[in-house]
Amino acid sequence: MLLTTVARQGLCSSRLQFGVLYRHAVPMGTTAKEEMNKFWTKNTRLNRPVSPHVSIYKWSVPMMMSISHRGTGVALSSGISAFALAALVLPESYPYYLDLIHSMSFGPQFLAFSKFALAFPVAYHTFNGIRHLIWDLGKGFRIPEVYRSGYIVIALTVVTSIGLAAM
Amino acid sequence: MAALVRISSVCHRGVSPLLFRSSSLIRPLAVQKKDRDCPYSISAKIHATPSNYAGSGSKAASLHWTGERILSIVLLGLAPVAYYYPGPAVDYTLAAALTLHGHWGLGQVLTDYVHGDFKIKMANAGLFLLSTVTFAGLCYFNYHDVGICKAVALLWSK
């Protein structure tokens, strides 16, 4: 009780004193980016080996889902860029090439499978993206919650992809 | 007592106690004790940017982050709109939103894995070129061909 009273008195005058202490501090002259660059140039120059990380750490579902989110994102982006490039380069129109593919008479299973293969990364990236946005709101960080939301994303992805492939 | 220990521990670890600036743990007596224990100046170890510090950094990174989230939500909303109201307006909006979302996403990938001033510059230049070509291609497709919404519909109709 005596300690609390003394501490409270200390608080009132500590602000002024601490302000003095802080005035001796100088702001850092470098940004985080500059510091990271310094780290990398120094360590690559010294040819230092990187500690094993992904090769030794036990893989978990959240880890795999995280890199899959990145993987599907890169794949989808590359697909869109490839499509855009094709649109600029190829001479004929889209319906022409679509009919060309259909005239090659692949079985209905192949068409359904390719629809599934297209829908799956879109669905996964979308649902996991929502999961990320929920984290950005600050919710769902407890480990059981991370796993639960992860399994929900996987389930929704499979169901949605099958549903879209059936359309 | 506990507060004194906390301040003196700074001398050994250099961790900024400035986070506790407004906490009741800091006491004026602690300052004198620190001076006795640590003859060197503590200023070199302090690295903090309190919000009342005048213009010592820009908000660019923070605003970029917020922009990324807003764009993601816009893209999310575009999906049902594209399904129920296909047309040129949605086609061009989709082209812009998809390209920018991909551009920013790939930008984050590059930031994570590419190091070194020159390599970073080159990688970002390449990405910018890719995104420009992508957007141009999608707009070309929207203008001269069937458009994104119709393309998906045709693809799925067979």
PDB file of N, CA and C in Angstrom, chain A residues 52-102:
ATOM      1  N   PRO A  52      19.206 -23.834 -41.748  1.00  0.00           N
ATOM      2  CA  PRO A  52      18.052 -24.567 -42.303  1.00  0.00           C
ATOM      3  C   PRO A  52      16.787 -24.187 -41.548  1.00  0.00           C
ATOM      4  N   HIS A  53      15.726 -23.974 -42.279  1.00  0.00           N
ATOM      5  CA  HIS A  53      14.464 -23.624 -41.632  1.00  0.00           C
ATOM      6  C   HIS A  53      13.338 -24.489 -42.183  1.00  0.00           C
ATOM      7  N   VAL A  54      12.957 -24.282 -43.447  1.00  0.00           N
ATOM      8  CA  VAL A  54      11.855 -25.075 -43.987  1.00  0.00           C
ATOM      9  C   VAL A  54      12.245 -26.548 -44.129  1.00  0.00           C
ATOM     10  N   SER A  55      13.540 -26.830 -44.191  1.00  0.00           N
ATOM     11  CA  SER A  55      13.930 -28.231 -44.392  1.00  0.00           C
ATOM     12  C   SER A  55      13.968 -29.013 -43.092  1.00  0.00           C
ATOM     13  N   ILE A  56      13.948 -28.315 -41.947  1.00  0.00           N
ATOM     14  CA  ILE A  56      14.038 -29.051 -40.692  1.00  0.00           C
ATOM     15  C   ILE A  56      12.812 -28.877 -39.803  1.00  0.00           C
ATOM     16  N   TYR A  57      12.078 -27.770 -39.974  1.00  0.00           N
ATOM     17  CA  TYR A  57      10.952 -27.508 -39.085  1.00  0.00           C
ATOM     18  C   TYR A  57       9.776 -28.392 -39.480  1.00  0.00           C
ATOM     19  N   LYS A  58       9.089 -28.917 -38.473  1.00  0.00           N
ATOM     20  CA  LYS A  58       7.962 -29.800 -38.777  1.00  0.00           C
ATOM     21  C   LYS A  58       6.827 -28.998 -39.407  1.00  0.00           C
ATOM     22  N   TRP A  59       6.355 -29.439 -40.576  1.00  0.00           N
ATOM     23  CA  TRP A  59       5.300 -28.730 -41.284  1.00  0.00           C
ATOM     24  C   TRP A  59       3.977 -28.870 -40.552  1.00  0.00           C
ATOM     25  N   SER A  60       3.230 -27.779 -40.510  1.00  0.00           N
ATOM     26  CA  SER A  60       1.917 -27.790 -39.875  1.00  0.00           C
ATOM     27  C   SER A  60       0.884 -27.337 -40.899  1.00  0.00           C
ATOM     28  N   VAL A  61      -0.386 -27.589 -40.579  1.00  0.00           N
ATOM     29  CA  VAL A  61      -1.462 -27.197 -41.497  1.00  0.00           C
ATOM     30  C   VAL A  61      -1.460 -25.689 -41.752  1.00  0.00           C
ATOM     31  N   PRO A  62      -1.358 -24.843 -40.711  1.00  0.00           N
ATOM     32  CA  PRO A  62      -1.322 -23.403 -40.988  1.00  0.00           C
ATOM     33  C   PRO A  62      -0.153 -23.006 -41.889  1.00  0.00           C
ATOM     34  N   MET A  63       1.023 -23.632 -41.695  1.00  0.00           N
ATOM     35  CA  MET A  63       2.172 -23.327 -42.553  1.00  0.00           C
ATOM     36  C   MET A  63       1.859 -23.661 -44.003  1.00  0.00           C
ATOM     37  N   MET A  64       1.297 -24.869 -44.203  1.00  0.00           N
ATOM     38  CA  MET A  64       1.023 -25.306 -45.563  1.00  0.00           C
ATOM     39  C   MET A  64      -0.045 -24.450 -46.221  1.00  0.00           C
ATOM     40  N   MET A  65      -1.031 -24.041 -45.435  1.00  0.00           N
ATOM     41  CA  MET A  65      -2.080 -23.198 -45.996  1.00  0.00           C
ATOM     42  C   MET A  65      -1.545 -21.821 -46.355  1.00  0.00           C
ATOM     43  N   SER A  66      -0.584 -21.344 -45.552  1.00  0.00           N
ATOM     44  CA  SER A  66      -0.031 -20.027 -45.822  1.00  0.00           C
ATOM     45  C   SER A  66       0.745 -20.008 -47.131  1.00  0.00           C
ATOM     46  N   ILE A  67       1.606 -21.015 -47.325  1.00  0.00           N
ATOM     47  CA  ILE A  67       2.385 -21.018 -48.561  1.00  0.00           C
ATOM     48  C   ILE A  67       1.498 -21.349 -49.754  1.00  0.00           C
ATOM     49  N   SER A  68       0.418 -22.120 -49.508  1.00  0.00           N
ATOM     50  CA  SER A  68      -0.527 -22.398 -50.589  1.00  0.00           C
ATOM     51  C   SER A  68      -1.258 -21.132 -51.010  1.00  0.00           C
ATOM     52  N   HIS A  69      -1.530 -20.264 -50.032  1.00  0.00           N
ATOM     53  CA  HIS A  69      -2.174 -19.000 -50.367  1.00  0.00           C
ATOM     54  C   HIS A  69      -1.272 -18.192 -51.298  1.00  0.00           C
ATOM     55  N   ARG A  70       0.010 -18.177 -50.962  1.00  0.00           N
ATOM     56  CA  ARG A  70       0.967 -17.473 -51.813  1.00  0.00           C
ATOM     57  C   ARG A  70       1.087 -18.181 -53.166  1.00  0.00           C
ATOM     58  N   GLY A  71       1.162 -19.506 -53.130  1.00  0.00           N
ATOM     59  CA  GLY A  71       1.314 -20.280 -54.360  1.00  0.00           C
ATOM     60  C   GLY A  71       0.141 -20.087 -55.308  1.00  0.00           C
ATOM     61  N   THR A  72      -1.091 -20.189 -54.781  1.00  0.00           N
ATOM     62  CA  THR A  72      -2.265 -19.984 -55.635  1.00  0.00           C
ATOM     63  C   THR A  72      -2.298 -18.550 -56.146  1.00  0.00           C
ATOM     64  N   GLY A  73      -1.888 -17.602 -55.323  1.00  0.00           N
ATOM     65  CA  GLY A  73      -1.866 -16.206 -55.762  1.00  0.00           C
ATOM     66  C   GLY A  73      -0.925 -16.001 -56.935  1.00  0.00           C
ATOM     67  N   VAL A  74       0.288 -16.533 -56.810  1.00  0.00           N
ATOM     68  CA  VAL A  74       1.264 -16.398 -57.898  1.00  0.00           C
ATOM     69  C   VAL A  74       0.770 -17.119 -59.150  1.00  0.00           C
ATOM     70  N   ALA A  75       0.213 -18.324 -58.964  1.00  0.00           N
ATOM     71  CA  ALA A  75      -0.269 -19.104 -60.107  1.00  0.00           C
ATOM     72  C   ALA A  75      -1.411 -18.384 -60.827  1.00  0.00           C
ATOM     73  N   LEU A  76      -2.376 -17.876 -60.059  1.00  0.00           N
ATOM     74  CA  LEU A  76      -3.512 -17.183 -60.661  1.00  0.00           C
ATOM     75  C   LEU A  76      -3.055 -15.920 -61.381  1.00  0.00           C
ATOM     76  N   SER A  77      -2.134 -15.183 -60.757  1.00  0.00           N
ATOM     77  CA  SER A  77      -1.624 -13.959 -61.364  1.00  0.00           C
ATOM     78  C   SER A  77      -0.897 -14.277 -62.664  1.00  0.00           C
ATOM     79  N   SER A  78      -0.097 -15.339 -62.643  1.00  0.00           N
ATOM     80  CA  SER A  78       0.615 -15.740 -63.859  1.00  0.00           C
ATOM     81  C   SER A  78      -0.379 -16.134 -64.938  1.00  0.00           C
ATOM     82  N   GLY A  79      -1.441 -16.842 -64.536  1.00  0.00           N
ATOM     83  CA  GLY A  79      -2.459 -17.253 -65.500  1.00  0.00           C
ATOM     84  C   GLY A  79      -3.128 -16.060 -66.153  1.00  0.00           C
ATOM     85  N   ILE A  80      -3.461 -15.065 -65.336  1.00  0.00           N
ATOM     86  CA  ILE A  80      -4.105 -13.870 -65.880  1.00  0.00           C
ATOM     87  C   ILE A  80      -3.156 -13.138 -66.819  1.00  0.00           C
ATOM     88  N   SER A  81      -1.886 -13.037 -66.427  1.00  0.00           N
ATOM     89  CA  SER A  81      -0.903 -12.364 -67.284  1.00  0.00           C
ATOM     90  C   SER A  81      -0.722 -13.121 -68.595  1.00  0.00           C
ATOM     91  N   ALA A  82      -0.689 -14.464 -68.497  1.00  0.00           N
ATOM     92  CA  ALA A  82      -0.546 -15.266 -69.710  1.00  0.00           C
ATOM     93  C   ALA A  82      -1.750 -15.058 -70.630  1.00  0.00           C
ATOM     94  N   PHE A  83      -2.938 -15.019 -70.029  1.00  0.00           N
ATOM     95  CA  PHE A  83      -4.164 -14.780 -70.801  1.00  0.00           C
ATOM     96  C   PHE A  83      -4.114 -13.421 -71.488  1.00  0.00           C
ATOM     97  N   ALA A  84      -3.691 -12.406 -70.753  1.00  0.00           N
ATOM     98  CA  ALA A  84      -3.624 -11.050 -71.308  1.00  0.00           C
ATOM     99  C   ALA A  84      -2.613 -10.985 -72.452  1.00  0.00           C
ATOM    100  N   LEU A  85      -1.477 -11.650 -72.257  1.00  0.00           N
ATOM    101  CA  LEU A  85      -0.440 -11.671 -73.288  1.00  0.00           C
ATOM    102  C   LEU A  85      -0.956 -12.369 -74.539  1.00  0.00           C
ATOM    103  N   ALA A  86      -1.658 -13.488 -74.321  1.00  0.00           N
ATOM    104  CA  ALA A  86      -2.221 -14.230 -75.452  1.00  0.00           C
ATOM    105  C   ALA A  86      -3.218 -13.367 -76.208  1.00  0.00           C
ATOM    106  N   ALA A  87      -4.022 -12.615 -75.471  1.00  0.00           N
ATOM    107  CA  ALA A  87      -5.015 -11.746 -76.111  1.00  0.00           C
ATOM    108  C   ALA A  87      -4.342 -10.727 -77.021  1.00  0.00           C
ATOM    109  N   LEU A  88      -3.167 -10.251 -76.606  1.00  0.00           N
ATOM    110  CA  LEU A  88      -2.457  -9.252 -77.403  1.00  0.00           C
ATOM    111  C   LEU A  88      -1.755  -9.865 -78.603  1.00  0.00           C
ATOM    112  N   VAL A  89      -1.298 -11.102 -78.448  1.00  0.00           N
ATOM    113  CA  VAL A  89      -0.415 -11.708 -79.441  1.00  0.00           C
ATOM    114  C   VAL A  89      -1.161 -12.566 -80.461  1.00  0.00           C
ATOM    115  N   LEU A  90      -2.139 -13.372 -79.985  1.00  0.00           N
ATOM    116  CA  LEU A  90      -2.806 -14.309 -80.892  1.00  0.00           C
ATOM    117  C   LEU A  90      -3.704 -13.577 -81.883  1.00  0.00           C
ATOM    118  N   PRO A  91      -3.732 -14.076 -83.131  1.00  0.00           N
ATOM    119  CA  PRO A  91      -4.473 -13.352 -84.171  1.00  0.00           C
ATOM    120  C   PRO A  91      -5.988 -13.501 -84.091  1.00  0.00           C
ATOM    121  N   GLU A  92      -6.456 -14.713 -83.671  1.00  0.00           N
ATOM    122  CA  GLU A  92      -7.900 -14.957 -83.740  1.00  0.00           C
ATOM    123  C   GLU A  92      -8.591 -14.526 -82.456  1.00  0.00           C
ATOM    124  N   SER A  93      -9.923 -14.631 -82.458  1.00  0.00           N
ATOM    125  CA  SER A  93     -10.704 -14.205 -81.293  1.00  0.00           C
ATOM    126  C   SER A  93     -10.869 -15.343 -80.290  1.00  0.00           C
ATOM    127  N   TYR A  94     -11.326 -14.992 -79.118  1.00  0.00           N
ATOM    128  CA  TYR A  94     -11.509 -15.957 -78.025  1.00  0.00           C
ATOM    129  C   TYR A  94     -12.475 -17.074 -78.388  1.00  0.00           C
ATOM    130  N   PRO A  95     -13.670 -16.774 -78.944  1.00  0.00           N
ATOM    131  CA  PRO A  95     -14.593 -17.872 -79.297  1.00  0.00           C
ATOM    132  C   PRO A  95     -13.968 -18.855 -80.288  1.00  0.00           C
ATOM    133  N   TYR A  96     -13.124 -18.327 -81.181  1.00  0.00           N
ATOM    134  CA  TYR A  96     -12.452 -19.203 -82.148  1.00  0.00           C
ATOM    135  C   TYR A  96     -11.604 -20.245 -81.438  1.00  0.00           C
ATOM    136  N   TYR A  97     -10.774 -19.786 -80.514  1.00  0.00           N
ATOM    137  CA  TYR A  97      -9.879 -20.708 -79.821  1.00  0.00           C
ATOM    138  C   TYR A  97     -10.644 -21.646 -78.902  1.00  0.00           C
ATOM    139  N   LEU A  98     -11.750 -21.148 -78.339  1.00  0.00           N
ATOM    140  CA  LEU A  98     -12.572 -21.992 -77.479  1.00  0.00           C
ATOM    141  C   LEU A  98     -13.173 -23.138 -78.294  1.00  0.00           C
ATOM    142  N   ASP A  99     -13.700 -22.780 -79.489  1.00  0.00           N
ATOM    143  CA  ASP A  99     -14.257 -23.826 -80.354  1.00  0.00           C
ATOM    144  C   ASP A  99     -13.171 -24.806 -80.787  1.00  0.00           C
ATOM    145  N   LEU A 100     -11.972 -24.279 -81.011  1.00  0.00           N
ATOM    146  CA  LEU A 100     -10.849 -25.139 -81.392  1.00  0.00           C
ATOM    147  C   LEU A 100     -10.598 -26.206 -80.337  1.00  0.00           C
ATOM    148  N   ILE A 101     -10.588 -25.771 -79.073  1.00  0.00           N
ATOM    149  CA  ILE A 101     -10.343 -26.714 -77.964  1.00  0.00           C
ATOM    150  C   ILE A 101     -11.490 -27.718 -77.885  1.00  0.00           C
ATOM    151  N   HIS A 102     -12.723 -27.242 -78.076  1.00  0.00           N
ATOM    152  CA  HIS A 102     -13.865 -28.147 -77.963  1.00  0.00           C
ATOM    153  C   HIS A 102     -13.912 -29.146 -79.102  1.00  0.00           C
TER     154      HIS A 102
END
